[in-house]
Amino acid sequence: MNDTFLLALAMIPALVIAIVCHEVAHGWAALMLGDPTAKERRRLTLNPIRHVDPVGTLLVPGGLALAGMPVFGWAKPVPVDYRRLRDPRTGMMLVAAAGPLTNLVLAALGAVVLGLTARFASGPLDGALGYFVVTAQLFILINIFLALFNLLPIPPFDGSHILEGLLPRRAAMVYDRLRPLGFPLVFVLLVAVPYLFPGSGIVENVVAPPVDWLEGNYMRLAAFVAGA
């Protein structure tokens, strides 16, 4: 079977779990901070059908993976009404941070599972077990990348809500006016600029270095659990 196809096949469950848990974390954080909107709309569920965006969760990341480009994606955003939060300004920061934090926790769990698999495997890590190992490694990497990518302070990413909460109120109001330009801005910064000026991409220069650093630390955690 084609290696690229197997890679995409391993990536899909890892990506779906990472994205769904990311979105559900937003909803649970909002609920704990006073906004039950996600609960009312039945989005506090791990059922991927209620979260998966066929384009953003499957087609776009799958196409990027096949093209050898950095993989990112999105799900249907969990609805959050900042007006129902007990403290809208701080609450939105915490709700936004819940998604990336959840992904970093999932990456740690993935590292532990990977280490336990290596520790107690009774044979070579190939066949079905090898597929599981590749999926676990991708799960760790995808969660790290999703966490750090979403922390970019560009609307509509989670980092934009965190930055807005940290800015003085007047500056935050000015920054909020950028939100309607969010997706065009993302396209320009993440697609057009790297295409026109190779080597100048935000992903490779801003996101990739901390992703590599964190991945190395998670792999060390897996090696520790494996007893290596």
mmCIF file with all atom_site columns, C-alpha atoms in Angstrom:
data_model
loop_
_atom_site.group_PDB
_atom_site.id
_atom_site.type_symbol
_atom_site.label_atom_id
_atom_site.label_alt_id
_atom_site.label_comp_id
_atom_site.label_asym_id
_atom_site.label_entity_id
_atom_site.label_seq_id
_atom_site.pdbx_PDB_ins_code
_atom_site.Cartn_x
_atom_site.Cartn_y
_atom_site.Cartn_z
_atom_site.occupancy
_atom_site.B_iso_or_equiv
_atom_site.pdbx_formal_charge
_atom_site.auth_seq_id
_atom_site.auth_comp_id
_atom_site.auth_asym_id
_atom_site.auth_atom_id
_atom_site.pdbx_PDB_model_num
ATOM 1   C CA . MET A 1 1   ? 0.000   0.000  0.000  1.00 0.00 ? 1   MET A CA 1
ATOM 2   C CA . ASN A 1 2   ? 1.283   3.491  -0.883 1.00 0.00 ? 2   ASN A CA 1
ATOM 3   C CA . ASP A 1 3   ? 3.246   5.088  1.975  1.00 0.00 ? 3   ASP A CA 1
ATOM 4   C CA . THR A 1 4   ? 1.616   8.477  1.375  1.00 0.00 ? 4   THR A CA 1
ATOM 5   C CA . PHE A 1 5   ? -1.829  6.914  1.614  1.00 0.00 ? 5   PHE A CA 1
ATOM 6   C CA . LEU A 1 6   ? -0.874  5.136  4.848  1.00 0.00 ? 6   LEU A CA 1
ATOM 7   C CA . LEU A 1 7   ? 0.424   8.424  6.252  1.00 0.00 ? 7   LEU A CA 1
ATOM 8   C CA . ALA A 1 8   ? -2.850  10.168 5.422  1.00 0.00 ? 8   ALA A CA 1
ATOM 9   C CA . LEU A 1 9   ? -4.782  7.229  6.880  1.00 0.00 ? 9   LEU A CA 1
ATOM 10  C CA . ALA A 1 10  ? -2.842  7.514  10.136 1.00 0.00 ? 10  ALA A CA 1
ATOM 11  C CA . MET A 1 11  ? -3.218  11.286 10.201 1.00 0.00 ? 11  MET A CA 1
ATOM 12  C CA . ILE A 1 12  ? -7.021  11.400 9.923  1.00 0.00 ? 12  ILE A CA 1
ATOM 13  C CA . PRO A 1 13  ? -7.958  9.867  13.324 1.00 0.00 ? 13  PRO A CA 1
ATOM 14  C CA . ALA A 1 14  ? -5.180  11.828 15.046 1.00 0.00 ? 14  ALA A CA 1
ATOM 15  C CA . LEU A 1 15  ? -6.345  15.100 13.504 1.00 0.00 ? 15  LEU A CA 1
ATOM 16  C CA . VAL A 1 16  ? -10.035 14.486 14.180 1.00 0.00 ? 16  VAL A CA 1
ATOM 17  C CA . ILE A 1 17  ? -9.410  13.703 17.873 1.00 0.00 ? 17  ILE A CA 1
ATOM 18  C CA . ALA A 1 18  ? -7.123  16.732 18.270 1.00 0.00 ? 18  ALA A CA 1
ATOM 19  C CA . ILE A 1 19  ? -9.538  19.175 16.647 1.00 0.00 ? 19  ILE A CA 1
ATOM 20  C CA . VAL A 1 20  ? -12.692 17.830 18.311 1.00 0.00 ? 20  VAL A CA 1
ATOM 21  C CA . CYS A 1 21  ? -11.135 17.907 21.790 1.00 0.00 ? 21  CYS A CA 1
ATOM 22  C CA . HIS A 1 22  ? -9.828  21.416 21.086 1.00 0.00 ? 22  HIS A CA 1
ATOM 23  C CA . GLU A 1 23  ? -13.321 22.671 20.288 1.00 0.00 ? 23  GLU A CA 1
ATOM 24  C CA . VAL A 1 24  ? -15.034 20.840 23.144 1.00 0.00 ? 24  VAL A CA 1
ATOM 25  C CA . ALA A 1 25  ? -12.496 22.366 25.546 1.00 0.00 ? 25  ALA A CA 1
ATOM 26  C CA . HIS A 1 26  ? -13.613 25.830 24.436 1.00 0.00 ? 26  HIS A CA 1
ATOM 27  C CA . GLY A 1 27  ? -17.224 24.908 25.159 1.00 0.00 ? 27  GLY A CA 1
ATOM 28  C CA . TRP A 1 28  ? -16.525 23.416 28.587 1.00 0.00 ? 28  TRP A CA 1
ATOM 29  C CA . ALA A 1 29  ? -14.401 26.406 29.579 1.00 0.00 ? 29  ALA A CA 1
ATOM 30  C CA . ALA A 1 30  ? -17.196 28.752 28.523 1.00 0.00 ? 30  ALA A CA 1
ATOM 31  C CA . LEU A 1 31  ? -19.741 26.731 30.500 1.00 0.00 ? 31  LEU A CA 1
ATOM 32  C CA . MET A 1 32  ? -17.613 26.858 33.648 1.00 0.00 ? 32  MET A CA 1
ATOM 33  C CA . LEU A 1 33  ? -17.231 30.621 33.193 1.00 0.00 ? 33  LEU A CA 1
ATOM 34  C CA . GLY A 1 34  ? -20.958 31.250 32.843 1.00 0.00 ? 34  GLY A CA 1
ATOM 35  C CA . ASP A 1 35  ? -21.836 30.767 29.158 1.00 0.00 ? 35  ASP A CA 1
ATOM 36  C CA . PRO A 1 36  ? -23.987 27.661 28.491 1.00 0.00 ? 36  PRO A CA 1
ATOM 37  C CA . THR A 1 37  ? -24.421 28.382 24.751 1.00 0.00 ? 37  THR A CA 1
ATOM 38  C CA . ALA A 1 38  ? -22.406 25.353 23.595 1.00 0.00 ? 38  ALA A CA 1
ATOM 39  C CA . LYS A 1 39  ? -24.305 23.091 25.995 1.00 0.00 ? 39  LYS A CA 1
ATOM 40  C CA . GLU A 1 40  ? -27.645 24.461 24.801 1.00 0.00 ? 40  GLU A CA 1
ATOM 41  C CA . ARG A 1 41  ? -26.669 23.710 21.204 1.00 0.00 ? 41  ARG A CA 1
ATOM 42  C CA . ARG A 1 42  ? -25.491 20.189 22.095 1.00 0.00 ? 42  ARG A CA 1
ATOM 43  C CA . ARG A 1 43  ? -21.866 20.842 21.183 1.00 0.00 ? 43  ARG A CA 1
ATOM 44  C CA . LEU A 1 44  ? -20.331 19.558 24.437 1.00 0.00 ? 44  LEU A CA 1
ATOM 45  C CA . THR A 1 45  ? -19.896 16.120 22.936 1.00 0.00 ? 45  THR A CA 1
ATOM 46  C CA . LEU A 1 46  ? -16.927 14.176 21.587 1.00 0.00 ? 46  LEU A CA 1
ATOM 47  C CA . ASN A 1 47  ? -19.084 12.902 18.731 1.00 0.00 ? 47  ASN A CA 1
ATOM 48  C CA . PRO A 1 48  ? -17.024 14.080 15.729 1.00 0.00 ? 48  PRO A CA 1
ATOM 49  C CA . ILE A 1 49  ? -20.106 14.325 13.520 1.00 0.00 ? 49  ILE A CA 1
ATOM 50  C CA . ARG A 1 50  ? -21.217 17.401 15.477 1.00 0.00 ? 50  ARG A CA 1
ATOM 51  C CA . HIS A 1 51  ? -17.825 19.098 15.072 1.00 0.00 ? 51  HIS A CA 1
ATOM 52  C CA . VAL A 1 52  ? -16.173 17.941 11.864 1.00 0.00 ? 52  VAL A CA 1
ATOM 53  C CA . ASP A 1 53  ? -16.062 20.367 8.964  1.00 0.00 ? 53  ASP A CA 1
ATOM 54  C CA . PRO A 1 54  ? -15.569 18.193 5.849  1.00 0.00 ? 54  PRO A CA 1
ATOM 55  C CA . VAL A 1 55  ? -13.351 20.826 4.247  1.00 0.00 ? 55  VAL A CA 1
ATOM 56  C CA . GLY A 1 56  ? -11.408 22.096 7.259  1.00 0.00 ? 56  GLY A CA 1
ATOM 57  C CA . THR A 1 57  ? -11.043 18.809 9.136  1.00 0.00 ? 57  THR A CA 1
ATOM 58  C CA . LEU A 1 58  ? -10.461 16.400 6.253  1.00 0.00 ? 58  LEU A CA 1
ATOM 59  C CA . LEU A 1 59  ? -9.893  17.863 2.788  1.00 0.00 ? 59  LEU A CA 1
ATOM 60  C CA . VAL A 1 60  ? -7.587  20.799 3.606  1.00 0.00 ? 60  VAL A CA 1
ATOM 61  C CA . PRO A 1 61  ? -5.254  18.978 6.046  1.00 0.00 ? 61  PRO A CA 1
ATOM 62  C CA . GLY A 1 62  ? -5.302  15.864 3.887  1.00 0.00 ? 62  GLY A CA 1
ATOM 63  C CA . GLY A 1 63  ? -4.342  17.871 0.826  1.00 0.00 ? 63  GLY A CA 1
ATOM 64  C CA . LEU A 1 64  ? -1.612  19.712 2.725  1.00 0.00 ? 64  LEU A CA 1
ATOM 65  C CA . ALA A 1 65  ? -0.186  16.427 4.007  1.00 0.00 ? 65  ALA A CA 1
ATOM 66  C CA . LEU A 1 66  ? -0.136  14.912 0.519  1.00 0.00 ? 66  LEU A CA 1
ATOM 67  C CA . ALA A 1 67  ? 1.557   18.061 -0.815 1.00 0.00 ? 67  ALA A CA 1
ATOM 68  C CA . GLY A 1 68  ? 4.207   17.868 1.906  1.00 0.00 ? 68  GLY A CA 1
ATOM 69  C CA . MET A 1 69  ? 3.154   21.204 3.381  1.00 0.00 ? 69  MET A CA 1
ATOM 70  C CA . PRO A 1 70  ? 2.518   22.100 7.061  1.00 0.00 ? 70  PRO A CA 1
ATOM 71  C CA . VAL A 1 71  ? -0.744  20.495 8.112  1.00 0.00 ? 71  VAL A CA 1
ATOM 72  C CA . PHE A 1 72  ? -3.461  22.520 9.781  1.00 0.00 ? 72  PHE A CA 1
ATOM 73  C CA . GLY A 1 73  ? -7.217  22.383 9.834  1.00 0.00 ? 73  GLY A CA 1
ATOM 74  C CA . TRP A 1 74  ? -10.318 23.444 11.667 1.00 0.00 ? 74  TRP A CA 1
ATOM 75  C CA . ALA A 1 75  ? -13.664 22.204 12.887 1.00 0.00 ? 75  ALA A CA 1
ATOM 76  C CA . LYS A 1 76  ? -17.019 23.893 13.219 1.00 0.00 ? 76  LYS A CA 1
ATOM 77  C CA . PRO A 1 77  ? -16.357 26.509 15.929 1.00 0.00 ? 77  PRO A CA 1
ATOM 78  C CA . VAL A 1 78  ? -18.086 25.825 19.233 1.00 0.00 ? 78  VAL A CA 1
ATOM 79  C CA . PRO A 1 79  ? -20.436 28.776 19.844 1.00 0.00 ? 79  PRO A CA 1
ATOM 80  C CA . VAL A 1 80  ? -19.402 31.109 22.659 1.00 0.00 ? 80  VAL A CA 1
ATOM 81  C CA . ASP A 1 81  ? -21.390 34.200 23.650 1.00 0.00 ? 81  ASP A CA 1
ATOM 82  C CA . TYR A 1 82  ? -18.978 36.485 25.488 1.00 0.00 ? 82  TYR A CA 1
ATOM 83  C CA . ARG A 1 83  ? -21.908 38.548 26.826 1.00 0.00 ? 83  ARG A CA 1
ATOM 84  C CA . ARG A 1 84  ? -23.008 35.570 28.941 1.00 0.00 ? 84  ARG A CA 1
ATOM 85  C CA . LEU A 1 85  ? -19.591 35.086 30.553 1.00 0.00 ? 85  LEU A CA 1
ATOM 86  C CA . ARG A 1 86  ? -19.339 36.317 34.135 1.00 0.00 ? 86  ARG A CA 1
ATOM 87  C CA . ASP A 1 87  ? -16.265 38.363 33.194 1.00 0.00 ? 87  ASP A CA 1
ATOM 88  C CA . PRO A 1 88  ? -16.351 38.738 29.391 1.00 0.00 ? 88  PRO A CA 1
ATOM 89  C CA . ARG A 1 89  ? -12.854 40.170 28.980 1.00 0.00 ? 89  ARG A CA 1
ATOM 90  C CA . THR A 1 90  ? -10.957 37.653 31.123 1.00 0.00 ? 90  THR A CA 1
ATOM 91  C CA . GLY A 1 91  ? -13.428 34.891 30.295 1.00 0.00 ? 91  GLY A CA 1
ATOM 92  C CA . MET A 1 92  ? -12.748 35.059 26.553 1.00 0.00 ? 92  MET A CA 1
ATOM 93  C CA . MET A 1 93  ? -9.018  34.813 27.218 1.00 0.00 ? 93  MET A CA 1
ATOM 94  C CA . LEU A 1 94  ? -9.510  31.677 29.315 1.00 0.00 ? 94  LEU A CA 1
ATOM 95  C CA . VAL A 1 95  ? -11.949 30.141 26.840 1.00 0.00 ? 95  VAL A CA 1
ATOM 96  C CA . ALA A 1 96  ? -9.489  30.767 24.015 1.00 0.00 ? 96  ALA A CA 1
ATOM 97  C CA . ALA A 1 97  ? -6.559  29.329 25.976 1.00 0.00 ? 97  ALA A CA 1
ATOM 98  C CA . ALA A 1 98  ? -8.491  26.153 26.844 1.00 0.00 ? 98  ALA A CA 1
ATOM 99  C CA . GLY A 1 99  ? -8.203  24.760 23.311 1.00 0.00 ? 99  GLY A CA 1
ATOM 100 C CA . PRO A 1 100 ? -4.406  24.969 22.892 1.00 0.00 ? 100 PRO A CA 1
ATOM 101 C CA . LEU A 1 101 ? -3.858  23.842 26.492 1.00 0.00 ? 101 LEU A CA 1
ATOM 102 C CA . THR A 1 102 ? -5.992  20.765 25.854 1.00 0.00 ? 102 THR A CA 1
ATOM 103 C CA . ASN A 1 103 ? -3.907  19.934 22.783 1.00 0.00 ? 103 ASN A CA 1
ATOM 104 C CA . LEU A 1 104 ? -0.683  20.134 24.797 1.00 0.00 ? 104 LEU A CA 1
ATOM 105 C CA . VAL A 1 105 ? -2.177  17.803 27.422 1.00 0.00 ? 105 VAL A CA 1
ATOM 106 C CA . LEU A 1 106 ? -3.272  15.395 24.673 1.00 0.00 ? 106 LEU A CA 1
ATOM 107 C CA . ALA A 1 107 ? 0.256   15.447 23.239 1.00 0.00 ? 107 ALA A CA 1
ATOM 108 C CA . ALA A 1 108 ? 1.619   14.485 26.664 1.00 0.00 ? 108 ALA A CA 1
ATOM 109 C CA . LEU A 1 109 ? -0.883  11.615 26.904 1.00 0.00 ? 109 LEU A CA 1
ATOM 110 C CA . GLY A 1 110 ? 0.128   10.525 23.417 1.00 0.00 ? 110 GLY A CA 1
ATOM 111 C CA . ALA A 1 111 ? 3.783   10.482 24.482 1.00 0.00 ? 111 ALA A CA 1
ATOM 112 C CA . VAL A 1 112 ? 2.944   8.336  27.506 1.00 0.00 ? 112 VAL A CA 1
ATOM 113 C CA . VAL A 1 113 ? 0.968   5.882  25.344 1.00 0.00 ? 113 VAL A CA 1
ATOM 114 C CA . LEU A 1 114 ? 3.807   5.771  22.821 1.00 0.00 ? 114 LEU A CA 1
ATOM 115 C CA . GLY A 1 115 ? 6.297   5.041  25.576 1.00 0.00 ? 115 GLY A CA 1
ATOM 116 C CA . LEU A 1 116 ? 4.142   2.297  27.098 1.00 0.00 ? 116 LEU A CA 1
ATOM 117 C CA . THR A 1 117 ? 3.687   0.727  23.668 1.00 0.00 ? 117 THR A CA 1
ATOM 118 C CA . ALA A 1 118 ? 7.446   0.574  23.143 1.00 0.00 ? 118 ALA A CA 1
ATOM 119 C CA . ARG A 1 119 ? 7.988   -0.710 26.687 1.00 0.00 ? 119 ARG A CA 1
ATOM 120 C CA . PHE A 1 120 ? 5.555   -3.597 26.580 1.00 0.00 ? 120 PHE A CA 1
ATOM 121 C CA . ALA A 1 121 ? 5.601   -4.541 22.885 1.00 0.00 ? 121 ALA A CA 1
ATOM 122 C CA . SER A 1 122 ? 6.430   -8.220 22.592 1.00 0.00 ? 122 SER A CA 1
ATOM 123 C CA . GLY A 1 123 ? 7.670   -8.041 19.036 1.00 0.00 ? 123 GLY A CA 1
ATOM 124 C CA . PRO A 1 124 ? 8.935   -5.666 16.347 1.00 0.00 ? 124 PRO A CA 1
ATOM 125 C CA . LEU A 1 125 ? 6.998   -2.428 15.881 1.00 0.00 ? 125 LEU A CA 1
ATOM 126 C CA . ASP A 1 126 ? 5.622   -3.239 12.446 1.00 0.00 ? 126 ASP A CA 1
ATOM 127 C CA . GLY A 1 127 ? 2.304   -4.236 10.900 1.00 0.00 ? 127 GLY A CA 1
ATOM 128 C CA . ALA A 1 128 ? -0.723  -3.078 12.865 1.00 0.00 ? 128 ALA A CA 1
ATOM 129 C CA . LEU A 1 129 ? 1.469   -2.123 15.813 1.00 0.00 ? 129 LEU A CA 1
ATOM 130 C CA . GLY A 1 130 ? 3.673   -0.060 13.535 1.00 0.00 ? 130 GLY A CA 1
ATOM 131 C CA . TYR A 1 131 ? 0.613   1.746  12.181 1.00 0.00 ? 131 TYR A CA 1
ATOM 132 C CA . PHE A 1 132 ? -0.426  2.500  15.768 1.00 0.00 ? 132 PHE A CA 1
ATOM 133 C CA . VAL A 1 133 ? 3.033   3.877  16.571 1.00 0.00 ? 133 VAL A CA 1
ATOM 134 C CA . VAL A 1 134 ? 2.978   6.142  13.503 1.00 0.00 ? 134 VAL A CA 1
ATOM 135 C CA . THR A 1 135 ? -0.509  7.330  14.444 1.00 0.00 ? 135 THR A CA 1
ATOM 136 C CA . ALA A 1 136 ? 0.659   8.089  18.001 1.00 0.00 ? 136 ALA A CA 1
ATOM 137 C CA . GLN A 1 137 ? 3.652   10.036 16.714 1.00 0.00 ? 137 GLN A CA 1
ATOM 138 C CA . LEU A 1 138 ? 1.432   12.011 14.351 1.00 0.00 ? 138 LEU A CA 1
ATOM 139 C CA . PHE A 1 139 ? -1.053  12.558 17.187 1.00 0.00 ? 139 PHE A CA 1
ATOM 140 C CA . ILE A 1 140 ? 1.688   14.158 19.290 1.00 0.00 ? 140 ILE A CA 1
ATOM 141 C CA . LEU A 1 141 ? 2.946   16.347 16.441 1.00 0.00 ? 141 LEU A CA 1
ATOM 142 C CA . ILE A 1 142 ? -0.528  17.418 15.307 1.00 0.00 ? 142 ILE A CA 1
ATOM 143 C CA . ASN A 1 143 ? -1.568  18.410 18.820 1.00 0.00 ? 143 ASN A CA 1
ATOM 144 C CA . ILE A 1 144 ? 1.612   20.439 19.325 1.00 0.00 ? 144 ILE A CA 1
ATOM 145 C CA . PHE A 1 145 ? 1.223   22.172 15.976 1.00 0.00 ? 145 PHE A CA 1
ATOM 146 C CA . LEU A 1 146 ? -2.496  22.827 16.498 1.00 0.00 ? 146 LEU A CA 1
ATOM 147 C CA . ALA A 1 147 ? -1.817  24.355 19.916 1.00 0.00 ? 147 ALA A CA 1
ATOM 148 C CA . LEU A 1 148 ? 0.951   26.691 18.781 1.00 0.00 ? 148 LEU A CA 1
ATOM 149 C CA . PHE A 1 149 ? -0.650  27.537 15.445 1.00 0.00 ? 149 PHE A CA 1
ATOM 150 C CA . ASN A 1 150 ? -3.833  28.615 17.209 1.00 0.00 ? 150 ASN A CA 1
ATOM 151 C CA . LEU A 1 151 ? -1.822  30.849 19.549 1.00 0.00 ? 151 LEU A CA 1
ATOM 152 C CA . LEU A 1 152 ? -0.849  33.103 16.643 1.00 0.00 ? 152 LEU A CA 1
ATOM 153 C CA . PRO A 1 153 ? -2.357  36.539 17.421 1.00 0.00 ? 153 PRO A CA 1
ATOM 154 C CA . ILE A 1 154 ? -4.205  36.682 14.104 1.00 0.00 ? 154 ILE A CA 1
ATOM 155 C CA . PRO A 1 155 ? -8.027  36.733 13.984 1.00 0.00 ? 155 PRO A CA 1
ATOM 156 C CA . PRO A 1 156 ? -9.830  34.365 14.229 1.00 0.00 ? 156 PRO A CA 1
ATOM 157 C CA . PHE A 1 157 ? -7.196  32.200 15.990 1.00 0.00 ? 157 PHE A CA 1
ATOM 158 C CA . ASP A 1 158 ? -7.293  31.711 19.765 1.00 0.00 ? 158 ASP A CA 1
ATOM 159 C CA . GLY A 1 159 ? -4.211  33.873 20.176 1.00 0.00 ? 159 GLY A CA 1
ATOM 160 C CA . SER A 1 160 ? -6.161  36.872 18.924 1.00 0.00 ? 160 SER A CA 1
ATOM 161 C CA . HIS A 1 161 ? -8.647  36.571 21.817 1.00 0.00 ? 161 HIS A CA 1
ATOM 162 C CA . ILE A 1 162 ? -5.805  36.215 24.311 1.00 0.00 ? 162 ILE A CA 1
ATOM 163 C CA . LEU A 1 163 ? -4.002  39.266 22.911 1.00 0.00 ? 163 LEU A CA 1
ATOM 164 C CA . GLU A 1 164 ? -7.225  41.278 22.863 1.00 0.00 ? 164 GLU A CA 1
ATOM 165 C CA . GLY A 1 165 ? -7.740  40.550 26.554 1.00 0.00 ? 165 GLY A CA 1
ATOM 166 C CA . LEU A 1 166 ? -4.196  41.678 27.355 1.00 0.00 ? 166 LEU A CA 1
ATOM 167 C CA . LEU A 1 167 ? -4.367  44.945 25.419 1.00 0.00 ? 167 LEU A CA 1
ATOM 168 C CA . PRO A 1 168 ? -5.621  48.192 26.975 1.00 0.00 ? 168 PRO A CA 1
ATOM 169 C CA . ARG A 1 169 ? -9.336  48.530 26.292 1.00 0.00 ? 169 ARG A CA 1
ATOM 170 C CA . ARG A 1 170 ? -8.970  51.241 23.649 1.00 0.00 ? 170 ARG A CA 1
ATOM 171 C CA . ALA A 1 171 ? -6.284  49.294 21.793 1.00 0.00 ? 171 ALA A CA 1
ATOM 172 C CA . ALA A 1 172 ? -8.414  46.136 22.102 1.00 0.00 ? 172 ALA A CA 1
ATOM 173 C CA . MET A 1 173 ? -11.330 47.926 20.419 1.00 0.00 ? 173 MET A CA 1
ATOM 174 C CA . VAL A 1 174 ? -9.084  48.926 17.509 1.00 0.00 ? 174 VAL A CA 1
ATOM 175 C CA . TYR A 1 175 ? -7.685  45.393 17.275 1.00 0.00 ? 175 TYR A CA 1
ATOM 176 C CA . ASP A 1 176 ? -11.203 43.933 17.277 1.00 0.00 ? 176 ASP A CA 1
ATOM 177 C CA . ARG A 1 177 ? -11.928 45.788 14.030 1.00 0.00 ? 177 ARG A CA 1
ATOM 178 C CA . LEU A 1 178 ? -9.485  43.460 12.289 1.00 0.00 ? 178 LEU A CA 1
ATOM 179 C CA . ARG A 1 179 ? -11.739 40.437 12.851 1.00 0.00 ? 179 ARG A CA 1
ATOM 180 C CA . PRO A 1 180 ? -13.736 40.816 9.603  1.00 0.00 ? 180 PRO A CA 1
ATOM 181 C CA . LEU A 1 181 ? -10.376 40.726 7.790  1.00 0.00 ? 181 LEU A CA 1
ATOM 182 C CA . GLY A 1 182 ? -9.316  37.557 9.601  1.00 0.00 ? 182 GLY A CA 1
ATOM 183 C CA . PHE A 1 183 ? -9.451  34.932 6.851  1.00 0.00 ? 183 PHE A CA 1
ATOM 184 C CA . PRO A 1 184 ? -8.070  37.205 4.091  1.00 0.00 ? 184 PRO A CA 1
ATOM 185 C CA . LEU A 1 185 ? -5.259  38.134 6.484  1.00 0.00 ? 185 LEU A CA 1
ATOM 186 C CA . VAL A 1 186 ? -4.590  34.460 7.220  1.00 0.00 ? 186 VAL A CA 1
ATOM 187 C CA . PHE A 1 187 ? -4.432  33.715 3.492  1.00 0.00 ? 187 PHE A CA 1
ATOM 188 C CA . VAL A 1 188 ? -2.010  36.568 2.835  1.00 0.00 ? 188 VAL A CA 1
ATOM 189 C CA . LEU A 1 189 ? 0.301   35.783 5.768  1.00 0.00 ? 189 LEU A CA 1
ATOM 190 C CA . LEU A 1 190 ? 0.238   31.993 5.580  1.00 0.00 ? 190 LEU A CA 1
ATOM 191 C CA . VAL A 1 191 ? -0.116  31.342 1.840  1.00 0.00 ? 191 VAL A CA 1
ATOM 192 C CA . ALA A 1 192 ? 0.604   34.387 -0.326 1.00 0.00 ? 192 ALA A CA 1
ATOM 193 C CA . VAL A 1 193 ? 3.669   35.748 1.506  1.00 0.00 ? 193 VAL A CA 1
ATOM 194 C CA . PRO A 1 194 ? 5.527   32.383 1.652  1.00 0.00 ? 194 PRO A CA 1
ATOM 195 C CA . TYR A 1 195 ? 4.691   31.800 -2.029 1.00 0.00 ? 195 TYR A CA 1
ATOM 196 C CA . LEU A 1 196 ? 5.943   35.210 -3.137 1.00 0.00 ? 196 LEU A CA 1
ATOM 197 C CA . PHE A 1 197 ? 8.886   35.325 -0.725 1.00 0.00 ? 197 PHE A CA 1
ATOM 198 C CA . PRO A 1 198 ? 10.167  31.781 -0.071 1.00 0.00 ? 198 PRO A CA 1
ATOM 199 C CA . GLY A 1 199 ? 11.642  31.345 3.374  1.00 0.00 ? 199 GLY A CA 1
ATOM 200 C CA . SER A 1 200 ? 9.611   34.173 4.893  1.00 0.00 ? 200 SER A CA 1
ATOM 201 C CA . GLY A 1 201 ? 6.608   32.144 6.066  1.00 0.00 ? 201 GLY A CA 1
ATOM 202 C CA . ILE A 1 202 ? 5.184   32.534 9.559  1.00 0.00 ? 202 ILE A CA 1
ATOM 203 C CA . VAL A 1 203 ? 4.783   28.779 9.928  1.00 0.00 ? 203 VAL A CA 1
ATOM 204 C CA . GLU A 1 204 ? 8.404   27.907 9.184  1.00 0.00 ? 204 GLU A CA 1
ATOM 205 C CA . ASN A 1 205 ? 9.925   30.869 11.038 1.00 0.00 ? 205 ASN A CA 1
ATOM 206 C CA . VAL A 1 206 ? 7.565   31.421 13.979 1.00 0.00 ? 206 VAL A CA 1
ATOM 207 C CA . VAL A 1 207 ? 5.605   28.210 14.574 1.00 0.00 ? 207 VAL A CA 1
ATOM 208 C CA . ALA A 1 208 ? 8.000   25.474 13.457 1.00 0.00 ? 208 ALA A CA 1
ATOM 209 C CA . PRO A 1 209 ? 10.927  26.180 15.877 1.00 0.00 ? 209 PRO A CA 1
ATOM 210 C CA . PRO A 1 210 ? 8.851   25.881 19.091 1.00 0.00 ? 210 PRO A CA 1
ATOM 211 C CA . VAL A 1 211 ? 6.980   22.922 17.559 1.00 0.00 ? 211 VAL A CA 1
ATOM 212 C CA . ASP A 1 212 ? 10.300  21.138 17.000 1.00 0.00 ? 212 ASP A CA 1
ATOM 213 C CA . TRP A 1 213 ? 11.457  21.991 20.529 1.00 0.00 ? 213 TRP A CA 1
ATOM 214 C CA . LEU A 1 214 ? 8.258   20.737 22.140 1.00 0.00 ? 214 LEU A CA 1
ATOM 215 C CA . GLU A 1 215 ? 8.202   17.602 19.987 1.00 0.00 ? 215 GLU A CA 1
ATOM 216 C CA . GLY A 1 216 ? 11.723  16.786 21.152 1.00 0.00 ? 216 GLY A CA 1
ATOM 217 C CA . ASN A 1 217 ? 10.656  17.133 24.791 1.00 0.00 ? 217 ASN A CA 1
ATOM 218 C CA . TYR A 1 218 ? 7.563   14.973 24.293 1.00 0.00 ? 218 TYR A CA 1
ATOM 219 C CA . MET A 1 219 ? 9.733   12.325 22.613 1.00 0.00 ? 219 MET A CA 1
ATOM 220 C CA . ARG A 1 220 ? 12.036  12.429 25.631 1.00 0.00 ? 220 ARG A CA 1
ATOM 221 C CA . LEU A 1 221 ? 8.966   11.856 27.809 1.00 0.00 ? 221 LEU A CA 1
ATOM 222 C CA . ALA A 1 222 ? 8.030   8.850  25.647 1.00 0.00 ? 222 ALA A CA 1
ATOM 223 C CA . ALA A 1 223 ? 11.581  7.498  25.927 1.00 0.00 ? 223 ALA A CA 1
ATOM 224 C CA . PHE A 1 224 ? 11.480  7.937  29.711 1.00 0.00 ? 224 PHE A CA 1
ATOM 225 C CA . VAL A 1 225 ? 8.199   6.014  29.952 1.00 0.00 ? 225 VAL A CA 1
ATOM 226 C CA . ALA A 1 226 ? 9.630   3.325  27.669 1.00 0.00 ? 226 ALA A CA 1
ATOM 227 C CA . GLY A 1 227 ? 12.569  2.961  30.012 1.00 0.00 ? 227 GLY A CA 1
ATOM 228 C CA . ALA A 1 228 ? 15.080  3.875  27.341 1.00 0.00 ? 228 ALA A CA 1
#
